[in-house]
Amino acid sequence: MTKDCDFLIYAEFIVTANNNDEQIRNGCIAVKDNTIVYAGKAEKIENIWKAKKDIKLGNAILLPGLFNSHTHVPMTLLRGVADDLPLMDWLVNHIFPVEAQLTTELITLGSMIGCAEMIASGTVGFLDGYMYEDRVGKVAEQAGIKCVLGEGFFEFPSPFFKTPQEAWETIRSQHEMFKESDLVQTSVAPHSVYTTTPEQLEESFELASELGILWQTHCAESESETAMTLEKYKVRPIELLKRHGLLSPRTRLHHCVETTDEEIDILAESGTRISHNPQSNLKLGSGICPLKKHLDAGTGVGIGTDGAASNNDLDMFEELRTAALLQKGYLKDPTAIPASTALSLATSGSAENLGFNDSGKIEAGMKADIIAVDAKRPHMMPIFNPMSHLVYSAKGTDVIFSMCNGKILYEHGQHTTLDMDIISREAIKATKWVEKHLP
Ligand SMILES: [Zn+2]
């Protein structure tokens, strides 16, 4: 007797990215509702599962959708407005002044551009931090992509919050707004230790604990951050977080470039997870995160692009390749980060950074977050080991299919949930607005 499902997705290869790094030739994935109910050889599935729709991708590689563990999606609007500058100059003199004037309409547009870019390049979920995050959440729901929102706040009064209490109220109302959502969750997101006070950090952490949500912040990103923290508090950023009881399994720290061996052990013992953002760190000249040391210590790691103004794209294939290559060169050790490790950091590693522990692997019982990469492109020929190609050859533009939570978001080069004609028309108008508001 056959069983009913929604989709049977066929392809020449499946890279499962599961704990055994299994790869399947002539594979098929069965999806029912929002869950993978079978993944294996196509020949074994045909007499068991019957689908409402068969999807035959031919010479392609199916793999888990990628998760971006640190970004600021609306910053697509500021892509390319200020390059070739160090972090503090870039942030304070170029980015903050424009951001302070952004409208909710522009945040919505920036989120649409970002979601469209991510879906088309195989990303099915992201951990965000910005302002007016309710707008980001609404766009994510419309686009069908998973996300964890993070309404950012600072020590100094911003156009968004005059006091931290106002920020707490916004975070509570966003939490209420999305608590029934299948795709969107919320978090608490102080910008960093150098733009908030320890009291604010503590209070915000209490709020995250009370609501049972993640607490995320930028940390140990650059030498100048370490110097500022030492000058103000006489301790380094990670030590500051430790002293105030802010390192925990609820904590997500982005960057962790400037970390001593002792701090790496402290992070691992605390159950804190970190996001590795190699291209943003390189572009801003912030340095190189000792990723291998963090992994060897046992810290949970995801990969993220950071915002599009410091990367300058949201292509997670580029990012995971950079993560692998950078450590090899930095450590003069080609074995430092093998392909399977790099891929797992961008799939299940990043998914866990978002708190989606039921995603990031192709196996029965996991959520149906599935993408496919075209294997017919010249740079993908010939194929001996599909895993190798995904990490060392593939690009985000090779993605031909994206599914999130059992829903198809991208197929045959077309978005199914977003209107690219409208988005690109509006993006042209927004360019003029940004140019007028640049400092
Ligand atoms: Zn960031």
Short mmCIF file of C-alpha atoms and ligand atoms in Angstrom, two decimals:
data_model
loop_
_atom_site.label_atom_id
_atom_site.label_comp_id
_atom_site.label_asym_id
_atom_site.label_seq_id
_atom_site.Cartn_x
_atom_site.Cartn_y
_atom_site.Cartn_z
CA MET A 1 0.00 0.00 0.00
CA THR A 2 1.37 3.44 -0.92
CA LYS A 3 1.48 6.41 1.44
CA ASP A 4 0.54 9.96 0.45
CA CYS A 5 2.93 12.91 0.61
CA ASP A 6 3.07 16.41 -0.90
CA PHE A 7 6.31 16.30 -2.90
CA LEU A 8 8.76 13.76 -4.24
CA ILE A 9 11.93 15.66 -5.18
CA TYR A 10 14.33 13.73 -7.44
CA ALA A 11 17.94 14.59 -8.29
CA GLU A 12 21.13 12.87 -9.38
CA PHE A 13 22.78 13.56 -6.01
CA ILE A 14 21.76 14.23 -2.41
CA VAL A 15 24.31 15.61 0.04
CA THR A 16 22.54 15.00 3.34
CA ALA A 17 24.97 16.92 5.62
CA ASN A 18 23.79 14.50 8.34
CA ASN A 19 26.02 13.23 11.13
CA ASN A 20 27.52 10.53 8.86
CA ASP A 21 27.96 12.91 5.90
CA GLU A 22 25.98 10.49 3.73
CA GLN A 23 25.73 11.20 0.03
CA ILE A 24 23.10 9.48 -2.11
CA ARG A 25 23.25 8.82 -5.87
CA ASN A 26 19.95 8.87 -7.81
CA GLY A 27 18.19 10.21 -4.77
CA CYS A 28 14.70 11.23 -3.82
CA ILE A 29 13.28 13.18 -0.90
CA ALA A 30 9.66 12.78 0.19
CA VAL A 31 8.05 15.80 1.87
CA LYS A 32 4.77 15.75 3.75
CA ASP A 33 3.45 19.01 5.23
CA ASN A 34 6.58 20.77 6.49
CA THR A 35 8.67 17.66 7.17
CA ILE A 36 11.00 15.29 5.32
CA VAL A 37 9.46 11.83 5.60
CA TYR A 38 12.01 9.93 3.53
CA ALA A 39 15.41 10.56 1.94
CA GLY A 40 17.20 7.84 0.02
CA LYS A 41 17.52 6.05 -3.29
CA ALA A 42 14.80 6.95 -5.80
CA GLU A 43 14.25 3.31 -6.74
CA LYS A 44 13.30 2.42 -3.16
CA ILE A 45 10.76 5.18 -2.75
CA GLU A 46 8.55 4.83 -5.79
CA ASN A 47 6.35 2.01 -4.61
CA ILE A 48 6.00 3.41 -1.10
CA TRP A 49 5.27 7.15 -1.43
CA LYS A 50 2.86 8.81 -3.83
CA ALA A 51 3.08 12.59 -4.10
CA LYS A 52 0.69 15.34 -5.11
CA LYS A 53 3.61 16.76 -7.13
CA ASP A 54 6.79 15.16 -8.49
CA ILE A 55 9.77 17.50 -8.95
CA LYS A 56 12.46 16.07 -11.24
CA LEU A 57 15.62 18.18 -11.06
CA GLY A 58 17.84 15.81 -13.06
CA ASN A 59 21.57 16.53 -12.88
CA ALA A 60 21.49 18.57 -9.67
CA ILE A 61 22.60 18.29 -6.06
CA LEU A 62 19.97 18.40 -3.32
CA LEU A 63 21.17 19.58 0.08
CA PRO A 64 19.78 21.18 3.24
CA GLY A 65 18.89 24.85 2.94
CA LEU A 66 21.60 27.18 4.29
CA PHE A 67 21.09 29.34 7.38
CA ASN A 68 22.68 32.77 7.80
CA SER A 69 23.56 33.08 11.49
CA HIS A 70 24.29 36.80 11.50
CA THR A 71 22.95 39.52 9.25
CA HIS A 72 21.12 42.84 9.12
CA VAL A 73 18.80 42.17 6.22
CA PRO A 74 17.50 45.73 5.60
CA MET A 75 21.12 46.86 5.13
CA THR A 76 20.88 45.69 1.52
CA LEU A 77 19.72 49.29 1.00
CA LEU A 78 23.18 50.51 2.03
CA ARG A 79 25.12 48.01 -0.10
CA GLY A 80 28.16 49.77 -1.47
CA VAL A 81 27.55 53.22 0.06
CA ALA A 82 30.83 53.19 2.02
CA ASP A 83 33.65 50.72 1.33
CA ASP A 84 37.31 50.40 2.22
CA LEU A 85 37.01 51.83 5.75
CA PRO A 86 37.81 50.44 9.22
CA LEU A 87 34.87 49.29 11.40
CA MET A 88 34.50 52.28 13.73
CA ASP A 89 34.88 54.95 10.99
CA TRP A 90 32.54 53.00 8.67
CA LEU A 91 29.91 52.52 11.38
CA VAL A 92 29.93 55.86 13.17
CA ASN A 93 30.61 58.26 10.29
CA HIS A 94 28.88 56.54 7.38
CA ILE A 95 26.30 53.95 8.45
CA PHE A 96 24.72 55.28 11.68
CA PRO A 97 23.85 58.73 10.21
CA VAL A 98 21.84 57.23 7.30
CA GLU A 99 20.27 54.51 9.44
CA ALA A 100 18.94 57.10 11.86
CA GLN A 101 16.73 58.47 9.07
CA LEU A 102 15.42 55.20 7.60
CA THR A 103 11.65 54.86 7.36
CA THR A 104 9.58 51.74 7.93
CA GLU A 105 8.82 51.64 4.17
CA LEU A 106 12.54 51.52 3.40
CA ILE A 107 13.11 48.82 6.04
CA THR A 108 10.38 46.78 4.33
CA LEU A 109 11.97 47.27 0.91
CA GLY A 110 15.48 46.43 2.19
CA SER A 111 14.09 43.27 3.79
CA MET A 112 12.44 42.26 0.51
CA ILE A 113 15.68 42.73 -1.40
CA GLY A 114 17.56 40.73 1.25
CA CYS A 115 14.99 37.91 1.40
CA ALA A 116 14.90 37.69 -2.41
CA GLU A 117 18.69 37.50 -2.54
CA MET A 118 18.88 34.86 0.19
CA ILE A 119 16.14 32.63 -1.24
CA ALA A 120 17.66 32.76 -4.73
CA SER A 121 21.08 31.78 -3.32
CA GLY A 122 19.87 28.90 -1.14
CA THR A 123 19.41 30.50 2.28
CA VAL A 124 16.20 29.46 4.06
CA GLY A 125 16.66 31.16 7.43
CA PHE A 126 18.50 34.06 9.05
CA LEU A 127 19.30 35.54 12.46
CA ASP A 128 18.73 39.27 12.10
CA GLY A 129 19.49 42.42 14.05
CA TYR A 130 18.21 45.87 13.07
CA MET A 131 15.47 48.40 13.76
CA TYR A 132 11.74 48.10 13.01
CA GLU A 133 12.25 44.35 13.09
CA ASP A 134 8.49 43.75 13.04
CA ARG A 135 8.68 44.86 9.39
CA VAL A 136 11.49 42.36 8.74
CA GLY A 137 9.34 39.64 10.33
CA LYS A 138 6.32 40.50 8.17
CA VAL A 139 8.45 40.38 5.01
CA ALA A 140 9.99 37.04 6.07
CA GLU A 141 6.51 35.59 6.57
CA GLN A 142 5.41 36.87 3.17
CA ALA A 143 8.59 35.53 1.55
CA GLY A 144 8.20 32.19 3.37
CA ILE A 145 11.71 32.24 4.89
CA LYS A 146 12.55 31.47 8.55
CA CYS A 147 14.05 34.13 10.76
CA VAL A 148 14.84 35.19 14.29
CA LEU A 149 14.35 38.93 14.71
CA GLY A 150 16.52 41.14 16.90
CA GLU A 151 15.42 44.70 17.60
CA GLY A 152 18.72 46.53 18.13
CA PHE A 153 19.31 49.10 20.86
CA PHE A 154 22.12 51.30 22.12
CA GLU A 155 23.22 53.14 25.26
CA PHE A 156 22.63 56.51 23.64
CA PRO A 157 19.07 57.57 22.81
CA SER A 158 18.40 56.67 19.18
CA PRO A 159 15.61 57.83 16.85
CA PHE A 160 13.96 54.52 17.70
CA PHE A 161 14.28 54.43 21.50
CA LYS A 162 14.73 57.29 23.94
CA THR A 163 15.24 54.86 26.84
CA PRO A 164 16.03 51.14 27.20
CA GLN A 165 12.52 50.66 28.67
CA GLU A 166 11.03 51.65 25.31
CA ALA A 167 13.16 48.97 23.68
CA TRP A 168 11.93 46.34 26.18
CA GLU A 169 8.32 47.24 25.34
CA THR A 170 8.99 46.90 21.60
CA ILE A 171 10.69 43.52 22.11
CA ARG A 172 7.73 42.31 24.19
CA SER A 173 5.19 43.45 21.60
CA GLN A 174 7.17 41.83 18.75
CA HIS A 175 7.36 38.62 20.77
CA GLU A 176 3.59 38.73 21.17
CA MET A 177 3.09 39.54 17.47
CA PHE A 178 5.03 36.48 16.21
CA LYS A 179 4.45 33.94 18.96
CA GLU A 180 2.11 31.82 16.80
CA SER A 181 4.33 32.09 13.69
CA ASP A 182 5.79 28.92 12.13
CA LEU A 183 8.62 30.90 10.56
CA VAL A 184 9.46 33.92 12.70
CA GLN A 185 10.82 34.05 16.24
CA THR A 186 12.23 36.95 18.24
CA SER A 187 15.39 37.57 20.27
CA VAL A 188 16.96 40.31 22.37
CA ALA A 189 19.74 42.13 20.52
CA PRO A 190 21.89 44.77 22.25
CA HIS A 191 24.24 46.12 19.57
CA SER A 192 27.54 45.45 21.37
CA VAL A 193 29.41 45.90 24.65
CA TYR A 194 30.85 49.21 23.41
CA THR A 195 27.48 50.79 22.49
CA THR A 196 25.48 49.69 25.56
CA THR A 197 26.04 49.71 29.34
CA PRO A 198 26.60 46.58 31.47
CA GLU A 199 23.33 47.38 33.30
CA GLN A 200 21.44 47.45 29.99
CA LEU A 201 23.06 44.19 28.98
CA GLU A 202 22.03 42.56 32.25
CA GLU A 203 18.49 43.89 32.11
CA SER A 204 18.10 42.80 28.51
CA PHE A 205 19.40 39.32 29.34
CA GLU A 206 16.78 39.03 32.09
CA LEU A 207 14.14 39.92 29.53
CA ALA A 208 15.43 37.21 27.14
CA SER A 209 15.36 34.66 29.99
CA GLU A 210 11.84 35.68 30.98
CA LEU A 211 10.56 35.34 27.41
CA GLY A 212 12.61 32.17 26.80
CA ILE A 213 14.29 33.62 23.70
CA LEU A 214 17.85 34.05 22.38
CA TRP A 215 20.14 36.90 23.43
CA GLN A 216 22.51 38.03 20.64
CA THR A 217 25.18 40.70 20.31
CA HIS A 218 28.31 41.62 18.32
CA CYS A 219 31.35 40.73 20.41
CA ALA A 220 35.15 40.78 20.12
CA GLU A 221 34.90 42.00 16.54
CA SER A 222 37.98 44.23 16.34
CA GLU A 223 41.06 45.48 18.16
CA SER A 224 39.48 48.91 18.59
CA GLU A 225 36.49 47.34 20.38
CA THR A 226 38.85 45.55 22.76
CA ALA A 227 40.79 48.80 23.39
CA MET A 228 37.57 50.78 24.04
CA THR A 229 36.26 48.13 26.44
CA LEU A 230 39.57 47.92 28.29
CA GLU A 231 39.68 51.69 28.64
CA LYS A 232 36.10 52.00 29.89
CA TYR A 233 35.71 48.85 32.03
CA LYS A 234 39.31 47.60 32.51
CA VAL A 235 38.34 44.24 31.04
CA ARG A 236 38.12 42.70 27.56
CA PRO A 237 34.68 42.23 25.93
CA ILE A 238 34.24 38.50 26.63
CA GLU A 239 35.44 38.88 30.23
CA LEU A 240 32.90 41.69 30.65
CA LEU A 241 30.07 39.42 29.48
CA LYS A 242 31.29 36.66 31.78
CA ARG A 243 31.41 38.96 34.83
CA HIS A 244 27.82 39.98 34.25
CA GLY A 245 26.59 36.40 33.79
CA LEU A 246 25.79 36.86 30.11
CA LEU A 247 27.52 33.79 28.66
CA SER A 248 25.05 30.91 28.43
CA PRO A 249 23.37 28.46 26.00
CA ARG A 250 20.94 31.33 25.27
CA THR A 251 23.80 33.60 24.10
CA ARG A 252 24.79 34.14 20.46
CA LEU A 253 27.96 36.18 19.87
CA HIS A 254 28.77 37.45 16.39
CA HIS A 255 32.40 37.61 15.15
CA CYS A 256 34.62 36.57 18.13
CA VAL A 257 37.72 37.53 16.14
CA GLU A 258 39.61 39.05 19.08
CA THR A 259 39.64 36.06 21.42
CA THR A 260 42.46 34.71 23.58
CA ASP A 261 42.88 30.96 24.18
CA GLU A 262 41.47 31.43 27.67
CA GLU A 263 38.42 33.26 26.33
CA ILE A 264 37.86 30.49 23.76
CA ASP A 265 37.68 27.98 26.64
CA ILE A 266 35.34 30.25 28.60
CA LEU A 267 32.97 30.50 25.64
CA ALA A 268 32.98 26.73 25.09
CA GLU A 269 32.30 25.93 28.76
CA SER A 270 29.42 28.40 28.92
CA GLY A 271 27.48 26.80 26.05
CA THR A 272 27.51 30.11 24.14
CA ARG A 273 27.29 29.72 20.35
CA ILE A 274 29.18 32.02 17.98
CA SER A 275 28.69 33.24 14.41
CA HIS A 276 31.70 33.30 12.11
CA ASN A 277 31.57 36.11 9.51
CA PRO A 278 34.84 35.86 7.58
CA GLN A 279 34.10 38.14 4.62
CA SER A 280 32.85 41.03 6.75
CA ASN A 281 35.86 40.65 9.06
CA LEU A 282 38.20 40.72 6.06
CA LYS A 283 36.50 43.64 4.33
CA LEU A 284 36.49 45.82 7.45
CA GLY A 285 40.07 44.78 8.19
CA SER A 286 38.97 43.41 11.56
CA GLY A 287 41.18 40.34 11.43
CA ILE A 288 40.74 36.58 11.30
CA CYS A 289 38.61 34.63 13.75
CA PRO A 290 40.47 31.61 15.18
CA LEU A 291 37.65 29.37 13.96
CA LYS A 292 39.52 26.08 14.30
CA LYS A 293 40.39 26.83 17.91
CA HIS A 294 36.75 27.62 18.68
CA LEU A 295 35.66 24.34 17.05
CA ASP A 296 38.38 22.30 18.76
CA ALA A 297 37.29 23.76 22.12
CA GLY A 298 33.78 22.45 21.42
CA THR A 299 31.96 25.73 20.82
CA GLY A 300 28.87 25.61 18.61
CA VAL A 301 29.50 27.69 15.49
CA GLY A 302 27.35 28.97 12.65
CA ILE A 303 28.36 30.99 9.60
CA GLY A 304 26.92 34.37 8.71
CA THR A 305 27.44 37.08 6.11
CA ASP A 306 26.85 40.09 8.39
CA GLY A 307 24.99 42.94 6.67
CA ALA A 308 25.22 43.62 2.95
CA ALA A 309 26.97 46.93 3.63
CA SER A 310 30.07 45.13 4.93
CA ASN A 311 30.23 41.99 2.78
CA ASN A 312 28.72 43.07 0.25
CA ASP A 313 26.35 40.20 -0.53
CA LEU A 314 24.35 37.58 1.34
CA ASP A 315 25.73 34.57 -0.57
CA MET A 316 26.28 31.82 2.01
CA PHE A 317 28.10 29.57 -0.51
CA GLU A 318 30.82 32.23 -0.78
CA GLU A 319 30.86 32.61 2.96
CA LEU A 320 31.29 28.94 3.80
CA ARG A 321 34.04 28.61 1.21
CA THR A 322 35.83 31.65 2.65
CA ALA A 323 35.53 30.12 6.13
CA ALA A 324 37.25 26.93 4.92
CA LEU A 325 39.96 28.61 2.81
CA LEU A 326 40.81 31.32 5.32
CA GLN A 327 41.68 28.89 8.13
CA LYS A 328 43.75 26.73 5.77
CA GLY A 329 45.85 29.74 4.73
CA TYR A 330 45.95 31.33 8.17
CA LEU A 331 47.11 28.11 9.86
CA LYS A 332 49.15 26.88 6.86
CA ASP A 333 47.19 23.65 7.21
CA PRO A 334 44.98 22.39 4.34
CA THR A 335 43.28 19.94 6.71
CA ALA A 336 42.18 22.70 9.14
CA ILE A 337 38.53 22.94 8.00
CA PRO A 338 37.49 20.06 5.72
CA ALA A 339 34.64 20.52 3.22
CA SER A 340 32.14 18.55 5.32
CA THR A 341 32.84 20.77 8.34
CA ALA A 342 32.40 23.97 6.33
CA LEU A 343 29.07 22.75 4.94
CA SER A 344 27.78 21.59 8.32
CA LEU A 345 28.59 25.00 9.87
CA ALA A 346 26.37 26.71 7.28
CA THR A 347 23.57 24.13 7.56
CA SER A 348 22.93 22.48 10.95
CA GLY A 349 25.50 24.70 12.75
CA SER A 350 23.83 27.93 11.69
CA ALA A 351 20.32 26.45 12.11
CA GLU A 352 21.20 25.71 15.76
CA ASN A 353 22.41 29.29 16.16
CA LEU A 354 18.84 30.30 15.25
CA GLY A 355 17.42 27.71 17.63
CA PHE A 356 16.02 25.61 14.75
CA ASN A 357 17.50 22.31 15.88
CA ASP A 358 15.16 20.35 13.61
CA SER A 359 16.68 21.76 10.44
CA GLY A 360 19.96 21.65 8.50
CA LYS A 361 20.09 17.95 7.54
CA ILE A 362 18.38 15.88 4.87
CA GLU A 363 16.88 13.00 6.81
CA ALA A 364 13.46 11.77 7.85
CA GLY A 365 12.00 13.79 10.68
CA MET A 366 13.86 17.01 9.86
CA LYS A 367 12.00 20.06 8.58
CA ALA A 368 11.65 20.31 4.80
CA ASP A 369 14.21 23.08 4.29
CA ILE A 370 15.76 21.89 1.05
CA ILE A 371 17.67 23.50 -1.81
CA ALA A 372 19.18 22.26 -5.08
CA VAL A 373 22.26 23.36 -6.97
CA ASP A 374 22.59 22.92 -10.74
CA ALA A 375 25.31 20.38 -11.57
CA LYS A 376 25.22 21.16 -15.30
CA ARG A 377 27.22 24.40 -15.08
CA PRO A 378 30.76 24.17 -16.52
CA HIS A 379 32.40 24.89 -13.16
CA MET A 380 30.51 21.93 -11.66
CA MET A 381 31.84 19.38 -14.20
CA PRO A 382 32.78 16.59 -13.78
CA ILE A 383 31.47 15.39 -10.42
CA PHE A 384 33.43 12.88 -8.34
CA ASN A 385 32.38 14.13 -4.93
CA PRO A 386 29.33 16.46 -4.77
CA MET A 387 30.29 17.67 -1.27
CA SER A 388 33.59 18.96 -2.66
CA HIS A 389 31.78 20.91 -5.40
CA LEU A 390 29.29 22.45 -2.97
CA VAL A 391 32.12 23.88 -0.86
CA TYR A 392 34.88 24.60 -3.38
CA SER A 393 33.09 25.24 -6.71
CA ALA A 394 29.44 26.21 -6.26
CA LYS A 395 28.06 29.75 -6.11
CA GLY A 396 24.78 31.08 -4.79
CA THR A 397 23.74 31.77 -8.38
CA ASP A 398 23.86 28.01 -9.09
CA VAL A 399 20.81 27.46 -6.86
CA ILE A 400 17.79 26.32 -8.92
CA PHE A 401 15.35 25.34 -6.20
CA SER A 402 14.63 26.53 -2.63
CA MET A 403 12.02 25.10 -0.27
CA CYS A 404 11.42 26.30 3.27
CA ASN A 405 9.14 24.52 5.74
CA GLY A 406 7.71 22.40 2.91
CA LYS A 407 6.83 25.37 0.67
CA ILE A 408 8.56 26.08 -2.66
CA LEU A 409 10.01 29.61 -2.65
CA TYR A 410 12.17 29.48 -5.76
CA GLU A 411 11.95 27.29 -8.86
CA HIS A 412 13.25 27.57 -12.45
CA GLY A 413 14.95 30.88 -11.61
CA GLN A 414 11.69 32.42 -10.40
CA HIS A 415 10.55 33.53 -6.98
CA THR A 416 7.14 32.15 -6.04
CA THR A 417 6.44 34.53 -3.14
CA LEU A 418 8.13 37.82 -4.10
CA ASP A 419 7.55 40.06 -7.13
CA MET A 420 11.02 40.94 -8.43
CA ASP A 421 9.68 43.51 -10.93
CA ILE A 422 8.19 45.59 -8.12
CA ILE A 423 11.21 45.08 -5.84
CA SER A 424 13.72 46.19 -8.47
CA ARG A 425 11.62 49.23 -9.43
CA GLU A 426 11.42 50.30 -5.78
CA ALA A 427 15.15 49.64 -5.27
CA ILE A 428 15.96 52.19 -7.99
CA LYS A 429 13.79 54.79 -6.22
CA ALA A 430 15.45 53.99 -2.89
CA THR A 431 18.90 54.66 -4.34
CA LYS A 432 17.91 58.29 -4.79
CA TRP A 433 16.68 58.50 -1.19
CA VAL A 434 19.91 57.03 0.21
CA GLU A 435 22.06 59.36 -1.93
CA LYS A 436 20.13 62.36 -0.57
CA HIS A 437 20.58 61.24 3.04
CA LEU A 438 24.27 60.29 2.98
CA PRO A 439 26.39 62.33 5.45
ZN ZN B 1 26.77 42.72 12.35
#
